[in-house]
Amino acid sequence: MAMKRNVGNSIIKGFKDFWRSEELQDFTVKIGSSRFRCHRLLLAACSEFFRGLFRSGMKETELKCATLQEISSETFELILKTLYTGYCVLTSDTVIDVWRAAHQLQIHFLITECEGFAKETLSTTNYIEYYTIAKLFDSKEVLEIVWPLILKNAHSFLQTEFFNSEMDVSDVLKLIQNQDLKITSEDDVVHAILKWVECKPCEEEDSDKKHSGRKSIKTGHNSLKTSVKQPNKDMTVSLNDNRKKHLPELLSNTRTCLLSMKCLEMLSSHPLVRETKEATDIIF
């Protein structure tokens, strides 16, 4: 085992020395005005995207140059440093960008590092951001630890713009059905449901950018597309979704017997409730 470890360390040290001395570099990655000279062997060994590109036999591989879009030069430099040194130094300011880029470039060990960092640094200041990207990339381990924090902070979470514009109906249902939901009263749930139904979802174009994970990567004169793992289609909220149709189901999952008289009176006269027979039947 010691010998294997020494061999691995020697290989990493060799690549690190080549990188620092800028020797035997045979590929260039362009990001904006920045140029990164790299070794194709290392890129192919660590990144499924680059491996596929180099194996494709396309003209772009002969140009020995690729332009990456939607990855900042700072983020790619951090990734290169990780590949060449074997050390991944993540911070709260960099983890989201590195996580996204790792999915785009399909660097699996780096994805695992980002997930581990998220689990170790989860707090009330970042749990929504971590939930968003974990949902996007179907990171079950991160979702598993974020969800209890959402339940614990439900009173404030239900009032966030994220809840109103980004949560899909399946997650809203999952949230309000949970017995561990920490709220001051059932009225909070009803008000949150009405705001969610009334809220205009994020525009379809923005939703596509956030949820598809599709990036453009230019190589030479052409543009290639690479897609990260796609989330479930029903998690994408678009302008075509009519949230009103979900109101009866959402209201039926509230504990109407615990609603205040003021809340019941508000519901009985609310336009959204009155225009839907199923919703009206739940209240009366």
Short mmCIF file of C-alpha atoms in Angstrom, two decimals:
data_model
loop_
_atom_site.label_atom_id
_atom_site.label_comp_id
_atom_site.label_asym_id
_atom_site.label_seq_id
_atom_site.Cartn_x
_atom_site.Cartn_y
_atom_site.Cartn_z
CA MET A 1 0.00 0.00 0.00
CA ALA A 2 2.84 2.39 0.83
CA MET A 3 4.37 1.83 -2.59
CA LYS A 4 1.10 2.64 -4.34
CA ARG A 5 0.80 5.83 -2.31
CA ASN A 6 4.34 6.84 -3.21
CA VAL A 7 3.70 6.20 -6.89
CA GLY A 8 0.56 8.33 -6.78
CA ASN A 9 2.33 11.16 -4.98
CA SER A 10 5.18 11.02 -7.49
CA ILE A 11 2.78 11.30 -10.42
CA ILE A 12 1.04 14.29 -8.86
CA LYS A 13 4.39 15.92 -8.09
CA GLY A 14 5.51 15.36 -11.67
CA PHE A 15 2.45 17.04 -13.13
CA LYS A 16 2.74 19.88 -10.60
CA ASP A 17 6.36 20.47 -11.60
CA PHE A 18 5.45 20.45 -15.31
CA TRP A 19 2.63 22.90 -14.62
CA ARG A 20 4.77 25.34 -12.66
CA SER A 21 7.64 25.18 -15.14
CA GLU A 22 5.21 25.31 -18.09
CA GLU A 23 6.83 22.28 -19.70
CA LEU A 24 5.30 19.84 -22.20
CA GLN A 25 1.95 21.65 -22.20
CA ASP A 26 -0.02 20.62 -25.26
CA PHE A 27 -3.45 22.23 -24.89
CA THR A 28 -4.85 25.70 -24.25
CA VAL A 29 -8.11 26.58 -22.54
CA LYS A 30 -9.40 30.08 -23.24
CA ILE A 31 -11.77 31.89 -20.89
CA GLY A 32 -12.35 35.50 -21.83
CA SER A 33 -8.96 37.15 -22.09
CA SER A 34 -7.29 34.46 -19.98
CA ARG A 35 -5.26 31.59 -21.40
CA PHE A 36 -4.49 28.40 -19.51
CA ARG A 37 -1.82 26.08 -20.83
CA CYS A 38 -2.54 22.50 -19.77
CA HIS A 39 -1.69 18.86 -20.37
CA ARG A 40 -4.29 16.95 -22.32
CA LEU A 41 -3.47 13.72 -20.51
CA LEU A 42 -4.34 15.22 -17.12
CA LEU A 43 -7.51 16.89 -18.40
CA ALA A 44 -8.66 13.65 -20.00
CA ALA A 45 -7.85 11.62 -16.88
CA CYS A 46 -9.90 13.88 -14.60
CA SER A 47 -12.68 15.28 -16.79
CA GLU A 48 -15.15 13.18 -18.76
CA PHE A 49 -15.95 16.20 -20.89
CA PHE A 50 -12.37 16.72 -22.00
CA ARG A 51 -11.90 12.98 -22.41
CA GLY A 52 -14.84 12.88 -24.79
CA LEU A 53 -13.58 15.93 -26.63
CA PHE A 54 -10.10 14.51 -27.15
CA ARG A 55 -11.44 11.11 -28.22
CA SER A 56 -13.91 12.58 -30.68
CA GLY A 57 -11.46 12.90 -33.53
CA MET A 58 -13.08 16.18 -34.49
CA LYS A 59 -11.14 19.01 -36.04
CA GLU A 60 -11.23 20.86 -32.74
CA THR A 61 -8.83 18.39 -31.18
CA GLU A 62 -6.25 19.28 -33.82
CA LEU A 63 -6.50 22.96 -32.94
CA LYS A 64 -5.32 22.15 -29.41
CA CYS A 65 -7.48 24.93 -28.04
CA ALA A 66 -10.93 25.25 -26.47
CA THR A 67 -12.91 28.23 -25.23
CA LEU A 68 -15.08 27.64 -22.18
CA GLN A 69 -18.11 29.77 -21.51
CA GLU A 70 -20.05 30.24 -18.27
CA ILE A 71 -17.02 29.26 -16.20
CA SER A 72 -15.01 32.18 -14.83
CA SER A 73 -11.26 32.27 -15.21
CA GLU A 74 -10.93 32.38 -11.41
CA THR A 75 -13.00 29.21 -11.03
CA PHE A 76 -11.12 27.33 -13.74
CA GLU A 77 -7.80 28.36 -12.20
CA LEU A 78 -8.94 26.87 -8.88
CA ILE A 79 -9.92 23.66 -10.65
CA LEU A 80 -6.59 23.44 -12.45
CA LYS A 81 -4.76 23.99 -9.17
CA THR A 82 -6.71 21.10 -7.69
CA LEU A 83 -5.93 18.80 -10.63
CA TYR A 84 -2.23 19.61 -10.63
CA THR A 85 -1.58 19.65 -6.88
CA GLY A 86 -4.11 17.17 -5.51
CA TYR A 87 -5.36 19.74 -3.02
CA CYS A 88 -8.87 21.15 -3.18
CA VAL A 89 -9.19 24.41 -1.24
CA LEU A 90 -12.86 25.38 -1.20
CA THR A 91 -14.40 28.38 0.54
CA SER A 92 -17.94 29.59 1.04
CA ASP A 93 -17.34 32.12 -1.72
CA THR A 94 -16.07 29.60 -4.29
CA VAL A 95 -17.87 26.32 -3.64
CA ILE A 96 -21.01 27.06 -5.70
CA ASP A 97 -19.07 28.13 -8.81
CA VAL A 98 -16.67 25.19 -8.51
CA TRP A 99 -19.61 22.81 -7.97
CA ARG A 100 -21.32 24.02 -11.14
CA ALA A 101 -18.11 23.89 -13.16
CA ALA A 102 -17.30 20.41 -11.87
CA HIS A 103 -20.66 19.20 -13.16
CA GLN A 104 -20.17 20.96 -16.47
CA LEU A 105 -16.74 19.41 -16.95
CA GLN A 106 -17.85 16.13 -15.33
CA ILE A 107 -15.08 15.98 -12.75
CA HIS A 108 -16.65 13.52 -10.35
CA PHE A 109 -14.17 13.57 -7.48
CA LEU A 110 -14.48 17.36 -7.37
CA ILE A 111 -18.27 17.10 -7.24
CA THR A 112 -17.87 14.85 -4.21
CA GLU A 113 -15.54 17.38 -2.58
CA CYS A 114 -18.07 20.17 -3.11
CA GLU A 115 -20.88 18.06 -1.66
CA GLY A 116 -18.74 17.28 1.36
CA PHE A 117 -17.93 20.94 1.88
CA ALA A 118 -21.62 21.84 1.67
CA LYS A 119 -22.50 19.26 4.30
CA GLU A 120 -19.77 20.50 6.63
CA THR A 121 -20.58 24.21 6.30
CA LEU A 122 -24.39 24.10 6.12
CA SER A 123 -25.99 26.94 8.09
CA THR A 124 -29.04 29.20 8.16
CA THR A 125 -27.18 31.69 5.96
CA ASN A 126 -26.50 29.32 3.06
CA TYR A 127 -29.03 26.48 3.24
CA ILE A 128 -31.25 27.93 0.50
CA GLU A 129 -28.30 28.32 -1.86
CA TYR A 130 -27.15 24.78 -1.12
CA TYR A 131 -30.68 23.45 -1.54
CA THR A 132 -30.96 25.14 -4.93
CA ILE A 133 -27.82 23.62 -6.40
CA ALA A 134 -28.33 20.25 -4.70
CA LYS A 135 -31.80 20.10 -6.24
CA LEU A 136 -30.41 21.11 -9.62
CA PHE A 137 -27.79 18.37 -9.63
CA ASP A 138 -29.84 15.80 -7.70
CA SER A 139 -27.35 15.64 -4.86
CA LYS A 140 -29.30 13.36 -2.54
CA GLU A 141 -26.74 13.47 0.28
CA VAL A 142 -26.87 17.27 0.47
CA LEU A 143 -30.65 17.40 0.09
CA GLU A 144 -30.96 14.93 2.94
CA ILE A 145 -29.24 17.25 5.40
CA VAL A 146 -30.66 20.53 4.04
CA TRP A 147 -34.31 19.47 4.26
CA PRO A 148 -34.45 19.25 8.09
CA LEU A 149 -33.02 22.78 8.27
CA ILE A 150 -35.75 24.01 5.93
CA LEU A 151 -38.36 22.42 8.19
CA LYS A 152 -36.76 23.91 11.28
CA ASN A 153 -36.73 27.40 9.75
CA ALA A 154 -40.07 27.06 7.99
CA HIS A 155 -41.51 30.24 9.48
CA SER A 156 -38.89 32.38 7.72
CA PHE A 157 -38.42 30.06 4.73
CA LEU A 158 -42.10 30.34 3.73
CA GLN A 159 -41.64 34.09 3.39
CA THR A 160 -38.63 33.96 1.09
CA GLU A 161 -38.62 34.88 -2.57
CA PHE A 162 -37.08 31.49 -3.24
CA PHE A 163 -40.14 29.70 -1.87
CA ASN A 164 -42.50 31.87 -3.90
CA SER A 165 -40.75 31.78 -7.25
CA GLU A 166 -38.55 28.68 -7.30
CA MET A 167 -40.29 25.89 -5.39
CA ASP A 168 -42.28 23.46 -7.52
CA VAL A 169 -45.60 22.10 -6.38
CA SER A 170 -44.23 18.69 -5.40
CA ASP A 171 -41.79 20.28 -2.96
CA VAL A 172 -44.41 22.66 -1.61
CA LEU A 173 -46.63 19.67 -0.90
CA LYS A 174 -43.76 17.76 0.66
CA LEU A 175 -43.09 20.74 2.89
CA ILE A 176 -46.60 21.45 4.15
CA GLN A 177 -47.36 17.76 4.68
CA ASN A 178 -44.40 17.27 6.98
CA GLN A 179 -45.28 16.93 10.65
CA ASP A 180 -41.94 18.48 11.65
CA LEU A 181 -42.75 21.80 9.96
CA LYS A 182 -41.89 24.53 12.48
CA ILE A 183 -44.45 27.33 12.23
CA THR A 184 -46.11 29.71 14.66
CA SER A 185 -49.60 28.85 13.41
CA GLU A 186 -51.38 27.08 10.58
CA ASP A 187 -52.30 30.52 9.27
CA ASP A 188 -48.68 30.87 8.14
CA VAL A 189 -49.05 27.86 5.86
CA VAL A 190 -52.23 29.18 4.25
CA HIS A 191 -50.75 32.62 3.62
CA ALA A 192 -47.64 31.00 2.13
CA ILE A 193 -49.76 28.84 -0.18
CA LEU A 194 -51.72 31.83 -1.44
CA LYS A 195 -48.55 33.81 -2.08
CA TRP A 196 -47.02 30.86 -3.91
CA VAL A 197 -50.11 30.46 -6.11
CA GLU A 198 -50.27 34.19 -6.84
CA CYS A 199 -46.55 34.58 -7.48
CA LYS A 200 -45.39 34.84 -11.06
CA PRO A 201 -42.85 32.04 -11.53
CA CYS A 202 -39.40 32.77 -12.84
CA GLU A 203 -39.45 33.39 -16.58
CA GLU A 204 -39.07 30.35 -18.76
CA GLU A 205 -35.77 31.51 -20.20
CA ASP A 206 -34.24 32.06 -16.78
CA SER A 207 -35.68 28.76 -15.61
CA ASP A 208 -34.00 26.95 -18.49
CA LYS A 209 -30.66 28.47 -17.58
CA LYS A 210 -30.98 27.47 -13.94
CA HIS A 211 -32.43 24.02 -14.34
CA SER A 212 -31.09 22.60 -17.56
CA GLY A 213 -27.47 22.96 -16.60
CA ARG A 214 -26.69 23.32 -20.33
CA LYS A 215 -23.48 25.12 -21.12
CA SER A 216 -21.84 26.28 -24.32
CA ILE A 217 -18.26 25.30 -24.96
CA LYS A 218 -16.51 26.68 -28.00
CA THR A 219 -13.66 24.85 -29.60
CA GLY A 220 -11.95 26.47 -32.50
CA HIS A 221 -14.51 27.93 -34.87
CA ASN A 222 -17.42 25.82 -33.70
CA SER A 223 -19.52 25.60 -30.59
CA LEU A 224 -20.13 22.38 -28.72
CA LYS A 225 -22.85 21.77 -26.15
CA THR A 226 -22.33 19.82 -22.98
CA SER A 227 -25.06 19.07 -20.50
CA VAL A 228 -24.76 18.28 -16.85
CA LYS A 229 -27.07 15.67 -15.40
CA GLN A 230 -30.63 16.79 -15.96
CA PRO A 231 -32.99 17.25 -13.03
CA ASN A 232 -36.50 15.87 -13.13
CA LYS A 233 -38.71 17.79 -15.54
CA ASP A 234 -41.40 18.43 -12.96
CA MET A 235 -38.97 20.46 -10.86
CA THR A 236 -38.85 23.12 -13.56
CA VAL A 237 -41.35 25.89 -13.04
CA SER A 238 -42.28 27.79 -16.20
CA LEU A 239 -44.76 30.44 -17.18
CA ASN A 240 -46.93 27.75 -18.75
CA ASP A 241 -47.66 26.21 -15.36
CA ASN A 242 -50.97 27.36 -13.98
CA ARG A 243 -50.43 27.41 -10.26
CA LYS A 244 -54.07 28.06 -9.58
CA LYS A 245 -54.94 24.49 -10.43
CA HIS A 246 -52.85 23.31 -7.49
CA LEU A 247 -54.70 25.41 -4.92
CA PRO A 248 -57.32 22.79 -3.93
CA GLU A 249 -54.70 20.10 -3.40
CA LEU A 250 -52.50 22.43 -1.38
CA LEU A 251 -55.35 23.67 0.81
CA SER A 252 -56.56 20.12 1.38
CA ASN A 253 -53.19 19.37 2.98
CA THR A 254 -53.51 22.14 5.56
CA ARG A 255 -55.04 21.63 8.98
CA THR A 256 -58.07 23.83 8.47
CA CYS A 257 -59.34 22.98 11.94
CA LEU A 258 -56.39 24.92 13.38
CA LEU A 259 -56.92 28.05 11.32
CA SER A 260 -57.89 31.25 13.08
CA MET A 261 -61.30 32.77 12.45
CA LYS A 262 -59.61 35.71 10.77
CA CYS A 263 -57.80 33.40 8.36
CA LEU A 264 -60.96 31.45 7.59
CA GLU A 265 -62.83 34.66 6.83
CA MET A 266 -60.01 35.78 4.58
CA LEU A 267 -60.10 32.48 2.70
CA SER A 268 -63.86 32.50 2.30
CA SER A 269 -63.71 35.83 0.46
CA HIS A 270 -60.43 35.32 -1.39
CA PRO A 271 -60.90 35.49 -5.20
CA LEU A 272 -58.68 32.47 -5.85
CA VAL A 273 -60.72 30.35 -3.47
CA ARG A 274 -64.10 31.55 -4.65
CA GLU A 275 -63.35 30.93 -8.32
CA THR A 276 -62.44 27.29 -7.67
CA LYS A 277 -65.23 25.02 -6.49
CA GLU A 278 -62.84 22.40 -5.13
CA ALA A 279 -61.09 25.03 -3.01
CA THR A 280 -64.39 26.46 -1.82
CA ASP A 281 -65.58 23.02 -0.74
CA ILE A 282 -62.49 22.61 1.43
CA ILE A 283 -63.17 25.84 3.32
CA PHE A 284 -66.91 25.43 3.71
#
